[in-house]
Coordinates of C-alpha atoms in Angstrom, one line a residue:
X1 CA -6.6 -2.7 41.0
X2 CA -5.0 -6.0 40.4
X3 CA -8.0 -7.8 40.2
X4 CA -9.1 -5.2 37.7
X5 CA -5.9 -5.4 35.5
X6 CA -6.3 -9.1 36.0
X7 CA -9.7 -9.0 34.1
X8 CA -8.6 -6.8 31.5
X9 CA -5.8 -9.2 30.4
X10 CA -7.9 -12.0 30.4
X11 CA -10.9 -10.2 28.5
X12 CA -8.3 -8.7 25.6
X13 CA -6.6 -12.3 25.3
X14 CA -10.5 -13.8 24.9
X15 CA -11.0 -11.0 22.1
X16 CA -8.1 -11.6 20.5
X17 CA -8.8 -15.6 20.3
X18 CA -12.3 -14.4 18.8
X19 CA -13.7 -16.3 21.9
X20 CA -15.1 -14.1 24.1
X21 CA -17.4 -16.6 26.9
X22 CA -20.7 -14.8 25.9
X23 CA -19.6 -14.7 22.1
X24 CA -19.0 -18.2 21.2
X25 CA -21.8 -19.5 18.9
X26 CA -23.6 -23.2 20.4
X27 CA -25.8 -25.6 19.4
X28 CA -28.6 -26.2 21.4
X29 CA -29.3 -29.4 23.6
X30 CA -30.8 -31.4 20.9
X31 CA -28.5 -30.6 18.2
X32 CA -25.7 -31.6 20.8
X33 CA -27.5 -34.8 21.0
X34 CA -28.3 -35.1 17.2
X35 CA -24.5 -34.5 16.4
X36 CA -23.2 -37.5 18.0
X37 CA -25.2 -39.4 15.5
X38 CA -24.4 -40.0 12.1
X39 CA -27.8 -39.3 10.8
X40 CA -28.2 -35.5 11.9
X41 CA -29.7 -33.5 9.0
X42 CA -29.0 -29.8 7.9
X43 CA -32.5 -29.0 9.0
X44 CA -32.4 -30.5 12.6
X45 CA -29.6 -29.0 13.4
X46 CA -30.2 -25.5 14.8
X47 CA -27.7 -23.3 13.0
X48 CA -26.0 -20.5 14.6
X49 CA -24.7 -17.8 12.8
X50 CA -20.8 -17.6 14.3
X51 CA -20.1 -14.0 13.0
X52 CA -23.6 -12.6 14.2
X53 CA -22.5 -13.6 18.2
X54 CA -19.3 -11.4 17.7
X55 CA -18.8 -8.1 19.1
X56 CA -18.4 -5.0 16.7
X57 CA -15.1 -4.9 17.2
X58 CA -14.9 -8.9 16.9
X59 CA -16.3 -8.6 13.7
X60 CA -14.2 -5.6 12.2
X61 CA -11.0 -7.0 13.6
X62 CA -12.2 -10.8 11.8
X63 CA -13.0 -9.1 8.1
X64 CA -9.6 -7.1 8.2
X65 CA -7.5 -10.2 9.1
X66 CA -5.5 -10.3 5.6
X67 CA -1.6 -11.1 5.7
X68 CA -0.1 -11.7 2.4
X69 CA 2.7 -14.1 3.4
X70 CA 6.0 -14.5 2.0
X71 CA 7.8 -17.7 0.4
X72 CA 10.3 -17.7 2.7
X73 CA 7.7 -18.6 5.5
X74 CA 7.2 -21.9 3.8
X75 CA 10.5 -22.7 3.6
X76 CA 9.8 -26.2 5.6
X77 CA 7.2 -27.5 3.4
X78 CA 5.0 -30.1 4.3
X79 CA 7.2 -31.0 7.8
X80 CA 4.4 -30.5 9.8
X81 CA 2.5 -33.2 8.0
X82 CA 5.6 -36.0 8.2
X83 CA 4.5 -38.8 9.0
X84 CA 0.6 -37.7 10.1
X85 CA -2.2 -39.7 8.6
X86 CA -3.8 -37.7 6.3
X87 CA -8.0 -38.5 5.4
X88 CA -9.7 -36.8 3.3
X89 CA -13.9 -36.9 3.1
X90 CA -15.2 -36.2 -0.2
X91 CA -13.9 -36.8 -3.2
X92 CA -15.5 -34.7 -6.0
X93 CA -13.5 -31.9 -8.1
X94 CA -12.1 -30.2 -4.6
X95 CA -11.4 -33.5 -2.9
X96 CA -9.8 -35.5 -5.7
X97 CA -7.5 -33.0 -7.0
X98 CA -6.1 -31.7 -3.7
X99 CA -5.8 -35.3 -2.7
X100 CA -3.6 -35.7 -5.7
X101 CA -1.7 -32.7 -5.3
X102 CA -0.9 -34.0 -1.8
X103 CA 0.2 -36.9 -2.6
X104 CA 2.4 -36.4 -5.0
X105 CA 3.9 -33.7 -2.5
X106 CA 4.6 -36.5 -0.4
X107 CA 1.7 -36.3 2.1
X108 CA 0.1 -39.7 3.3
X109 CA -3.7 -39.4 1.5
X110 CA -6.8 -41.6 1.9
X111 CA -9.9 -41.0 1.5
X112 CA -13.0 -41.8 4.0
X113 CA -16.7 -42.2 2.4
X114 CA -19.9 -43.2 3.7
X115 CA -20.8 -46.6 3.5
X116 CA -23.8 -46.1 1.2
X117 CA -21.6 -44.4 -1.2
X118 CA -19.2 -47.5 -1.6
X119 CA -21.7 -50.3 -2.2
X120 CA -23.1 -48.4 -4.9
X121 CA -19.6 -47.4 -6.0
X122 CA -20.4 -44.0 -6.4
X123 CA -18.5 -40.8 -8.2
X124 CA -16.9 -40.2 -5.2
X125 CA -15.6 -44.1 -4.7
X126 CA -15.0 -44.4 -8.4
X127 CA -12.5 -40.8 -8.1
X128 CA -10.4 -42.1 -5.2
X129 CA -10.5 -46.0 -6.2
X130 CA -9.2 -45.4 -10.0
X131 CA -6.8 -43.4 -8.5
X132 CA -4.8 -45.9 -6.8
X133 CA -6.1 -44.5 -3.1
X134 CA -7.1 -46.3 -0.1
X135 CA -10.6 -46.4 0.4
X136 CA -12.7 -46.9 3.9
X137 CA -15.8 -45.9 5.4
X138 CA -15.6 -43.2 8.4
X139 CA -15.2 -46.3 10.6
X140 CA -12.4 -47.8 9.5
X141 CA -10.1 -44.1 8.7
X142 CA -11.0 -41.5 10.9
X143 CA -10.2 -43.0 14.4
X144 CA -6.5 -43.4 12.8
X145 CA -6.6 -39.8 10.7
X146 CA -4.0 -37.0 12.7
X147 CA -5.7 -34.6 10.1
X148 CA -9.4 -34.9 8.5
X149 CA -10.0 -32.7 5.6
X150 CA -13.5 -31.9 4.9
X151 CA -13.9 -31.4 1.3
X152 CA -17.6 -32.9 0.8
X153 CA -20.3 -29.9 -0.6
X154 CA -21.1 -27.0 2.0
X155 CA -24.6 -28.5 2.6
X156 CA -23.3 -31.6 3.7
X157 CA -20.8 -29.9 6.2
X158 CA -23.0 -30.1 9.2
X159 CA -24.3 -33.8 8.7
X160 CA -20.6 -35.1 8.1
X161 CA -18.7 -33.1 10.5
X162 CA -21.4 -34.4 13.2
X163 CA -20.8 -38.1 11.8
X164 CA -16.9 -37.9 12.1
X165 CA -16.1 -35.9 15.4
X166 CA -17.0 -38.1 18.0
X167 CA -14.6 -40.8 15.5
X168 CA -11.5 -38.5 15.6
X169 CA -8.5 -39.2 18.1
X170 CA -7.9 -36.7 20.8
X171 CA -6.1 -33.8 19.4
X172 CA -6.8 -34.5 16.2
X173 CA -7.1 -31.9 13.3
X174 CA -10.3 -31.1 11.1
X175 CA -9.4 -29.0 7.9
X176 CA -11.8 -27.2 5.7
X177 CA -11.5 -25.5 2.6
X178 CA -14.2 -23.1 2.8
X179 CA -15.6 -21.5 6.4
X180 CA -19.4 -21.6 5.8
X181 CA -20.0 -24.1 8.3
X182 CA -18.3 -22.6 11.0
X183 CA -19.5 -19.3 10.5
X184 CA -23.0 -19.4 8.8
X185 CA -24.1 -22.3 10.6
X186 CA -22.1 -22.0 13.9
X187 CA -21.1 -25.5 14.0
X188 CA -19.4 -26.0 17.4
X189 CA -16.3 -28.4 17.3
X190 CA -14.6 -30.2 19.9
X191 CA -12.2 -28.4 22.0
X192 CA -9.4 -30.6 21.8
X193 CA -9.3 -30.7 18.2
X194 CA -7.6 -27.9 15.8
X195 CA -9.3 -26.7 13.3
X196 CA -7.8 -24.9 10.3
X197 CA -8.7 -23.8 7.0
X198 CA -6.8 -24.0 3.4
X199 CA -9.0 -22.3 1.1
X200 CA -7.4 -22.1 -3.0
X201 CA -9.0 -19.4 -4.6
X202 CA -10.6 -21.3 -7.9
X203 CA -12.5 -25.2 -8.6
X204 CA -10.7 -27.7 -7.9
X205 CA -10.0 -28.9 -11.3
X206 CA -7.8 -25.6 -11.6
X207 CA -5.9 -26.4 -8.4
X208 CA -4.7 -29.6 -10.2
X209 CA -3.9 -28.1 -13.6
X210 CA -2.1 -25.1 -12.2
X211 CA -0.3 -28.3 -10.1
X212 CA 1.0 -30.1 -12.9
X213 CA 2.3 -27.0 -14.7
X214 CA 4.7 -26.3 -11.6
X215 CA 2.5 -23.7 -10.2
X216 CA -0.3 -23.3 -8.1
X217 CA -3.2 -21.2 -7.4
X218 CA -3.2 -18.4 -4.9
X219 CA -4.5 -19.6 -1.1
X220 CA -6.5 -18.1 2.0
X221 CA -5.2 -20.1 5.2
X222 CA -7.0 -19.8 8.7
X223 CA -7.1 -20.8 11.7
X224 CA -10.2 -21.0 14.2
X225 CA -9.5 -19.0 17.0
X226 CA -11.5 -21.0 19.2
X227 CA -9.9 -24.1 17.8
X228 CA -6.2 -23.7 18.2
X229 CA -5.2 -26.1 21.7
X230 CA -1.8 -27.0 20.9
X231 CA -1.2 -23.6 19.0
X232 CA 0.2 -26.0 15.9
X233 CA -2.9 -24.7 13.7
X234 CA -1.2 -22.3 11.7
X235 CA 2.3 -24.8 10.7
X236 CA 0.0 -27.3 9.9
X237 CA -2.3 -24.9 7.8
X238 CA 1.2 -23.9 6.4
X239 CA 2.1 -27.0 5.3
X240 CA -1.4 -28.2 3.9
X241 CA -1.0 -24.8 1.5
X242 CA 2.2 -26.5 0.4
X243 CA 1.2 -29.8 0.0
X244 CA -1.7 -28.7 -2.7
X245 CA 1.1 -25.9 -4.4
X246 CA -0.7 -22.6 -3.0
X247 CA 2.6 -21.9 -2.1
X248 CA 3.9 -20.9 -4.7
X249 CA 1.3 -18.4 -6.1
X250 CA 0.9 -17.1 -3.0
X251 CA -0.7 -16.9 0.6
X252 CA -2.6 -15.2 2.5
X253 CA -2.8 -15.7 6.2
X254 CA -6.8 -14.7 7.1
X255 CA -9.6 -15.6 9.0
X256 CA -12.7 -18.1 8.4
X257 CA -14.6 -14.9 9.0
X258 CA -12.9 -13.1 6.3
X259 CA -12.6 -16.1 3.9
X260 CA -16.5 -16.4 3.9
X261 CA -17.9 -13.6 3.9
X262 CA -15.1 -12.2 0.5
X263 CA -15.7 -15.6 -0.8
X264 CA -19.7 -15.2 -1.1
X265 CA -19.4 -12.1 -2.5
X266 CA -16.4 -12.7 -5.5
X267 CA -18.3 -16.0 -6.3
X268 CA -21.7 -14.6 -6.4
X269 CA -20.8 -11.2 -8.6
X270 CA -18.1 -11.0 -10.9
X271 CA -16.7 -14.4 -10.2
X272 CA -19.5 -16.5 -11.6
X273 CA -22.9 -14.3 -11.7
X274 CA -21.6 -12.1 -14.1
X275 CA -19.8 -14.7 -16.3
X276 CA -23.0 -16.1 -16.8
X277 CA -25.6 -13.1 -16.7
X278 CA -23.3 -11.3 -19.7
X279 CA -22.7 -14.3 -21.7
X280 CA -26.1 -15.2 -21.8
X281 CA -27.2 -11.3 -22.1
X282 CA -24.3 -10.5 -25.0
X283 CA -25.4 -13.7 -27.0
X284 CA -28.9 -13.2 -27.4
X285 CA -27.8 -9.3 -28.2
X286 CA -25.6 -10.7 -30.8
X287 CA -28.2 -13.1 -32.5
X288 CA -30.9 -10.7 -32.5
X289 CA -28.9 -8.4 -34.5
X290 CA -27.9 -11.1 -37.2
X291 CA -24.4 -12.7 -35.5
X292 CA -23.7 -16.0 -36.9
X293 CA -24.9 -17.8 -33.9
X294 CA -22.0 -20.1 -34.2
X295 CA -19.8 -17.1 -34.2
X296 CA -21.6 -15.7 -31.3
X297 CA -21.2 -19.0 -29.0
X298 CA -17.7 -19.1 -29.6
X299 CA -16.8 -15.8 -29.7
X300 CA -18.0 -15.6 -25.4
X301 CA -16.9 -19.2 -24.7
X302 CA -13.2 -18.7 -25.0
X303 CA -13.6 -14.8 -25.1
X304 CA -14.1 -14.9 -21.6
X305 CA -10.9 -17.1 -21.0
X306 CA -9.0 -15.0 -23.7
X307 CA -9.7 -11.5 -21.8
X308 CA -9.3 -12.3 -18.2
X309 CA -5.8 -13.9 -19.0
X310 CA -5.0 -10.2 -20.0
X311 CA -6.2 -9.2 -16.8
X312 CA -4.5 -12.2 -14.9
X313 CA -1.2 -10.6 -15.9
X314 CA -1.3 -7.2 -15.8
X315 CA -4.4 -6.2 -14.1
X316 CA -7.2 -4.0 -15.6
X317 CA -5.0 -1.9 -17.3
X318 CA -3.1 -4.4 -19.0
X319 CA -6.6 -5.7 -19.8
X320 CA -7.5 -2.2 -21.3
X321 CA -4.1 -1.7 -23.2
X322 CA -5.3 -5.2 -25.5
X323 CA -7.6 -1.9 -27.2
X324 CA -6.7 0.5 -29.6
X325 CA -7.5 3.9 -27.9
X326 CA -10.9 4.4 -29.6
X327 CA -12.1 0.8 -28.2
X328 CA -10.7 1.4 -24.6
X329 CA -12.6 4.8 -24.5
X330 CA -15.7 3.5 -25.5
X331 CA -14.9 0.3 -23.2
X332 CA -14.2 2.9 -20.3
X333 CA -17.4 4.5 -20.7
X334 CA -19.5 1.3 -20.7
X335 CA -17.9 0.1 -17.6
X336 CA -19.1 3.4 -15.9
X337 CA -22.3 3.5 -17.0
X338 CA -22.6 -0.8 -16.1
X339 CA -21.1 0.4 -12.9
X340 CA -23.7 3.3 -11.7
X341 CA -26.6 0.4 -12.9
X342 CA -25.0 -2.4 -10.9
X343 CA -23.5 -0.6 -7.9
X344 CA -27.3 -1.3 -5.8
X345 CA -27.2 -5.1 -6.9
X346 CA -23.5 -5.4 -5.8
X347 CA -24.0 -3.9 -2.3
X348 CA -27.1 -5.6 -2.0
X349 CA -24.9 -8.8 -2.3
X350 CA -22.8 -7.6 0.0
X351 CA -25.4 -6.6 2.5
X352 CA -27.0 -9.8 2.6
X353 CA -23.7 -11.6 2.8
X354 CA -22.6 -10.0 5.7
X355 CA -25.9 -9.8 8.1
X356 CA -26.2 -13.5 7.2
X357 CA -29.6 -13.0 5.3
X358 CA -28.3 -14.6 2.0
X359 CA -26.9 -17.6 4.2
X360 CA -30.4 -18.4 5.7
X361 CA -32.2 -17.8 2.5
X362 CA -30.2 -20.2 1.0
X363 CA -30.5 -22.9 3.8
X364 CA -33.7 -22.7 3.2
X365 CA -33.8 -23.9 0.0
X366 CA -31.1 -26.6 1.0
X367 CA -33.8 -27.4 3.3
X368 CA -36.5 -27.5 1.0
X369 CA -34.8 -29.6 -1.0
X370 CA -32.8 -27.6 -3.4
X371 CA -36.2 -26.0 -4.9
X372 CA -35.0 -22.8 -6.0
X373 CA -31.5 -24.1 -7.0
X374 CA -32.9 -27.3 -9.1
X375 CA -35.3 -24.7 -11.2
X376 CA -32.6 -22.3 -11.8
X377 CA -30.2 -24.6 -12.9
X378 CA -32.7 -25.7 -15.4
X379 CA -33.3 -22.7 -17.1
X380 CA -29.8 -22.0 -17.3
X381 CA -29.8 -25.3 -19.4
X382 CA -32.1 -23.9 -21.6
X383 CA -30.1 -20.8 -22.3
X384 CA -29.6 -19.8 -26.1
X385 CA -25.8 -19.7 -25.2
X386 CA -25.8 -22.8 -23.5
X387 CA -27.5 -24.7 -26.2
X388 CA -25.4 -23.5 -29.1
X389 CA -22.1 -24.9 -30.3
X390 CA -19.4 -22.9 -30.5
X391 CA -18.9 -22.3 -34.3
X392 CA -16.1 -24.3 -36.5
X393 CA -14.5 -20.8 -37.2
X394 CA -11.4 -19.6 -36.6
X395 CA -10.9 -16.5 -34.0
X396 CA -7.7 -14.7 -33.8
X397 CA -6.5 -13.9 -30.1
X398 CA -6.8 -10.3 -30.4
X399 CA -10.2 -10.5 -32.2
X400 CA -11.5 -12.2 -28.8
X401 CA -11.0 -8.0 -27.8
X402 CA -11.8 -5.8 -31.0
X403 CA -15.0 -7.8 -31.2
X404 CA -16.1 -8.1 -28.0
X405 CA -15.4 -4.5 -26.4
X406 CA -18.5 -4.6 -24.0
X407 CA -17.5 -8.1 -22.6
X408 CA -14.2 -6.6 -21.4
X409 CA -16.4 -3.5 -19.9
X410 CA -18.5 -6.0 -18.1
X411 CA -15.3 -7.4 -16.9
X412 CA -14.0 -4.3 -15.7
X413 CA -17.2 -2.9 -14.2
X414 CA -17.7 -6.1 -12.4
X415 CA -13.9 -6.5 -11.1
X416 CA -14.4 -2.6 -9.9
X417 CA -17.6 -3.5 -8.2
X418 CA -17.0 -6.5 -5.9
X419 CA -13.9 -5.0 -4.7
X420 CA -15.2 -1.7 -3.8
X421 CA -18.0 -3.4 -2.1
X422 CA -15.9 -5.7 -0.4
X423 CA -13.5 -2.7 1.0
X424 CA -16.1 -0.9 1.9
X425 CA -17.7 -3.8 4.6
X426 CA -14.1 -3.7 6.2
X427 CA -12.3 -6.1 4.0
X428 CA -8.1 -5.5 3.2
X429 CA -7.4 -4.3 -0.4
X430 CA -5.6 -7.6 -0.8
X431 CA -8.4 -9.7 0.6
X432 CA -10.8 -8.3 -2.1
X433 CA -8.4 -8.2 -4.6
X434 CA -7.9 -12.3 -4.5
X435 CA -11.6 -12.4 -4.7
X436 CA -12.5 -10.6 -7.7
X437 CA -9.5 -9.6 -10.0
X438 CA -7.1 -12.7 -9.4
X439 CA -9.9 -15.2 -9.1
X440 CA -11.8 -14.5 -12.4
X441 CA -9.7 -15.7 -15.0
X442 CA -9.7 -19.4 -13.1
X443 CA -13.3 -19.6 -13.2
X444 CA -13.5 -18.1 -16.7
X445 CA -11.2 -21.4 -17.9
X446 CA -14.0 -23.1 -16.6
X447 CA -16.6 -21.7 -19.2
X448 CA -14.0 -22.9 -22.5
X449 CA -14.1 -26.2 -21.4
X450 CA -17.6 -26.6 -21.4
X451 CA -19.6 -23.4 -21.2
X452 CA -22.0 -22.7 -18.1
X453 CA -22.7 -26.0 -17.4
X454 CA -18.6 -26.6 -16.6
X455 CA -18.6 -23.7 -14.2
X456 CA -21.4 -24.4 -12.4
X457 CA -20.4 -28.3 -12.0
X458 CA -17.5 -27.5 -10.1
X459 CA -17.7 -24.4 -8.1
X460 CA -19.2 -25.4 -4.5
X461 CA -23.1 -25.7 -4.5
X462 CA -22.9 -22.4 -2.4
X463 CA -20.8 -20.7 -5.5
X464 CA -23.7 -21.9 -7.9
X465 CA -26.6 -20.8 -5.8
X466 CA -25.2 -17.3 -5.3
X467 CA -24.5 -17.2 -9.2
X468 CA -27.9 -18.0 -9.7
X469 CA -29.4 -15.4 -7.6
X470 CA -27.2 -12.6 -9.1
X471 CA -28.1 -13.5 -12.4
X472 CA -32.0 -13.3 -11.5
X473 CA -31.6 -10.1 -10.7
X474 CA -29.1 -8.7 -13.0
X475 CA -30.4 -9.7 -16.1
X476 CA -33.4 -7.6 -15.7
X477 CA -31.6 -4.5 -14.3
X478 CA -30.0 -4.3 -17.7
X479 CA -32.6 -4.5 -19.7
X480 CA -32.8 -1.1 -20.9
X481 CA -28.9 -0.9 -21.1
X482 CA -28.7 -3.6 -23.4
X483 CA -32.2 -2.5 -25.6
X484 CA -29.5 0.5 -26.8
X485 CA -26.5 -2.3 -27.4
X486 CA -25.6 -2.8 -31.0
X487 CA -22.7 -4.8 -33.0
X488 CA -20.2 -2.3 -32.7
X489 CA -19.6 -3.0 -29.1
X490 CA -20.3 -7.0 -29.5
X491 CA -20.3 -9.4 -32.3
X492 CA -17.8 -7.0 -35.0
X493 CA -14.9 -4.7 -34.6
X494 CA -15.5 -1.2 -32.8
X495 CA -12.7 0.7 -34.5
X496 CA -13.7 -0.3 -37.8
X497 CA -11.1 2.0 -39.4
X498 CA -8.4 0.7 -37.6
X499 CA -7.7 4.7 -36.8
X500 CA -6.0 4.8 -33.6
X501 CA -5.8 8.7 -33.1

C-alpha cells in the first residue's frame, strides 16, 4: 500500500509539472547532435509537437490554465531582475521596443546578433546600435546573460535557440514571447535552465506606444513546467511583465499551451484575417457601387481604428450604442447572418490549431521556402484597398459608424466567433476574451498607420501566415453575402432620416 501511495504522489506531482516521463516531447538523436551547432535548420530538426504527447487530461488542464492576476502581485517590480544581465536576440518591432521598455524600467539590456547580421549592419544591428545599446555576437553576450530573451521570428526559434543553449551559464533563463517553439515544434531545453514566457497581447510597436503614454498592453505570463529548476520562473516572468509595462493593463498567469494555441486562433480570425478579408471585401463593394474611391480607402483605414476603440472601452455593447437604434438593428442582424456563414471557417481554425495540422502545414511552407506565404503577401499588395490613398477628405468620428454599419457587424460577428470557438476547445472566458475583443483594437491601429501592409509587417510571421490563410478562404465564403450588400450598409448613412424610433 505504501509503495502504491508512493507512486500515486509521484505520478500526480509529474501531471501537475506537465511532465509526465512518457509525455515529455524529444528530439531525436540527430537533432540532439544538430542542436549543439549553430547551423541547425528548421527542416533538419525533427519537430515534435509538445501538446500532442500530453495526456487528455494534460491537455484540458494546460488550455484552462488562465489566472487574471492582480496589481498588488507586482508590487516588487522588476526585483527579480536587479542586477541580472539581461540579452535580448532579435531586434525587430518585438525585440526593440521591449528592449526599450526595459530599459528605461531600469533593467540591464543588450542585445546578441549573429555575426553575419553585424558585418552587413543589418535592420536588426541598425535598431539596437542607433539606440545607444550594446551590441555583440552570441559569443561575446550569452555566456554572461542570467536571462536570454528570444524575440527573433517564430521560424527562426529552433535554429537560434540550438545556437545559444549550449552558450548559456548554468541556471540560466531563456524567455520567449510566444510558445510556438516549445509546443509546435517540441523543442527540448536544457534542464538546468528556466524557461518562462512574457507574451503582450499586440505588435511590438504598440507595446512601446502604450509605454510612453504611462500604460501598457495587457500580458500572458508562463512558465514551462518542465523548465522551472529553481522554482524562480514565475517572479522572474513577473518582473519581465513589469519591466515592458504589462503590468499595468493587466496579467494573466497561463500556460505556453494556452498562449499558443488562443494566440493562433485570435491572430488568424478576427485579429488580423478579418481586418484584412472585410477591408479588402467592403472596398471593392463600395467602389463598384460608385464610392469615391478616396472616400472608400479612408473611410476602412481609420474606420477600423475608430470602431474598435468603441469596443476597447466598453465592449461590444458600447460598440453597438455608437448606433442610432435603426443602424444597431440592422448591424445586429448582419452580424448573425456573418456569424451562421463563418461559424465552419472559425472552427475549422480552431480545429487545425489545436490537433497541430495548421502548425505543420505551415512549417512546411517555412520549409519550402516561404512559397505560399511570399505569393500571398503579393497579392495582398495588389489589393484595390491597398493600392488606394486614403482620400484628402474630412470624416467626422461618428461618421466612421453611420457610414460603415456592416464593418462594425463584421467586427462583432468576428469578436463573437473566435471567442466561442476558443471556449468551446477548453479555453477560460478570460483567456479568449484577451485574444479576440481586447486585442483587436491594437492591431486595428496598425491598419491607420499604413494600411495592410503595416499590420502584416509587424505581427509575427506566424500572425501573417494564419491571416493569409483565413482570408483565402473567407473571401470566397462571402461571396454571395456581399453580391446582396449595397451603400446603405457601407460607403453612406443607414438611417438616412436621422429617425431614431
Amino acid at each position: 500500500i505504501v509503495l502504491a501511495l508512493a507512486m500515486f504522489a509521484a505520478g500526480a506531482a509529474a501531471f501537475q509539472r506537465g511532465a509526465l516521463p512518457a509525455g515529455r516531447p524529444v528530439l531525436a538523436a540527430s537533432s540532439r547532435r544538430a542542436r549543439a551547432a549553430p547551423a541547425v535548420t528548421m527542416a533538419t530538426a525533427e519537430r515534435v509537437n509538445y501538446y500532442n504527447t500530453l495526456s487528455q487530461a494534460q491537455k484540458l488542464d494546460q488550455l484552462a490554465r488562465c489566472r487574471f492576476m492582480d496589481r498588488s502581485e507586482f508590487a516588487d517590480g522588476i526585483s527579480a531582475l536587479d542586477g541580472k544581465k539581461v540579452v535580448i536576440v532579435g531586434c525587430g518591432a518585438q525585440g526593440l521596443n521591449q528592449g526599450l521598455n526595459m530599459r528605461d524600467s531600469g533593467c540591464d539590456v543588450s542585445y546578441a546578433l549573429r555575426q553575419s547580421a553585424i558585418d552587413a549592419k543589418r535592420q536588426s544591428y541598425l535598431n539596437a546600435q542607433e539606440n545607444g545599446f550594446e551590441v555583440g555576437t552570441y559569443e561575446d553576450l550569452i555566456p554572461g546573460a542570467d536571462v536570454v530573451l528570444n524575440l527573433t521570428p517564430d521560424k527562426q526559434h529552433t535554429s537560434v535557440v540550438s545556437a545559444i543553449m549550449p552558450l548559456m551559464k548554468k541556471g540560466a533563463t531563456l524567455a520567449y514571447s510566444h510558445g510556438f517553439n516549445i509546443v509546435e515544434e517540441g523543442m527540448q531545453v536544457r534542464e538546468d535552465l528556466t524557461v518562462i514566457m512574457v507574451a503582450p497581447k499586440c505588435p511590438g510597436t504598440e507595446v512601446r506606444e502604450e509605454y510612453k503614454r504611462g500604460f501598457g498592453v495587457p500580458t500572458l505570463i508562463a512558465v514551462h513546467p518542465v523548465n522551472d529548476p529553481k522554482g524562480e520562473g514565475l517572479a522572474q516572468a513577473k518582473a519581465y511583465a513589469a519591466a515592458t509595462g504589462g503590468d499595468r493593463a493587466g496579467v494573466l498567469e497561463s500556460s505556453f499551451v494556452a498562449e499558443v494555441k488562443s494566440d493562433l486562433m485570435g491572430e488568424q480570425t478576427i485579429l488580423c484575417g478579418m481586418l484584412q478579408t472585410g477591408a479588402v471585401l467592403n472596398f471593392d463593394k463600395m467602389v463598384a457601387k460608385g464610392i469615391d474611391p478616396g472616400y472608400a480607402s479612408k473611410l476602412i483605414q481609420f474606420g477600423w481604428e475608430t470602431i474598435t476603440e468603441a469596443l476597447k472601452h466598453g465592449g461590444i455593447t458600447g460598440m453597438m450604442d455608437r448606433l442610432d437604434n435603426p443602424s444597431k438593428i440592422k448591424a445586429f442582424d448582419l452580424s448573425e447572418e456573418l456569424k451562421e456563414i463563418m461559424r465552419p471557417l472559425y472552427k475549422k481554425h480552431q480545429d487545425d490549431i489545436i490537433t497541430g495540422h495548421f502548425s505543420s502545414t505551415m512549417m512546411a511552407d517555412w520549409d519550402n521556402d516561404d512559397e505560399n506565404l511570399l505569393k500571398w503577401r503579393a497579392e495582398t499588395a495588389e489589393t484595390n484597398f491597398e493600392k488606394e490613398p486614403a482620400g484628402d477628405v474630412d470624416i467626422p468620428e461618428q461618421e466612421y459608424f453611420d457610414n460603415a454599419v456592416l464593418m462594425v457587424a463584421m467586427v462583432k460577428a468576428g469578436v463573437e466567433l473566435a471567442f466561442e470557438a476558443m471556449v468551446d476547445v477548453g479555453m477560460k472566458p478570460e483567456s479568449a476574451y484577451y485574444e479576440s475583443l481586447h486585442e483587436t483594437p491594437l492591431i486595428a491601429n496598425t491598419i491607420a498607420r499604413k494600411k495592410l501592409f503595416e499590420m502584416n509587417s509587424v505581427i509575427s510571421d506566424t500572425a501573417e501566415y494564419g491571416c493569409y490563410l483565413y482570408d483565402q478562404a473567407c473571401k470566397p465564403l462571402l461571396g454571395d453575402f456581399m453580391s446582396k450588400i449595397d451603400v446603405d450598409v457601407i460607403g453612406t448613412k443607414y438611417n438616412a432620416d436621422g429617425y431614431n424610433g
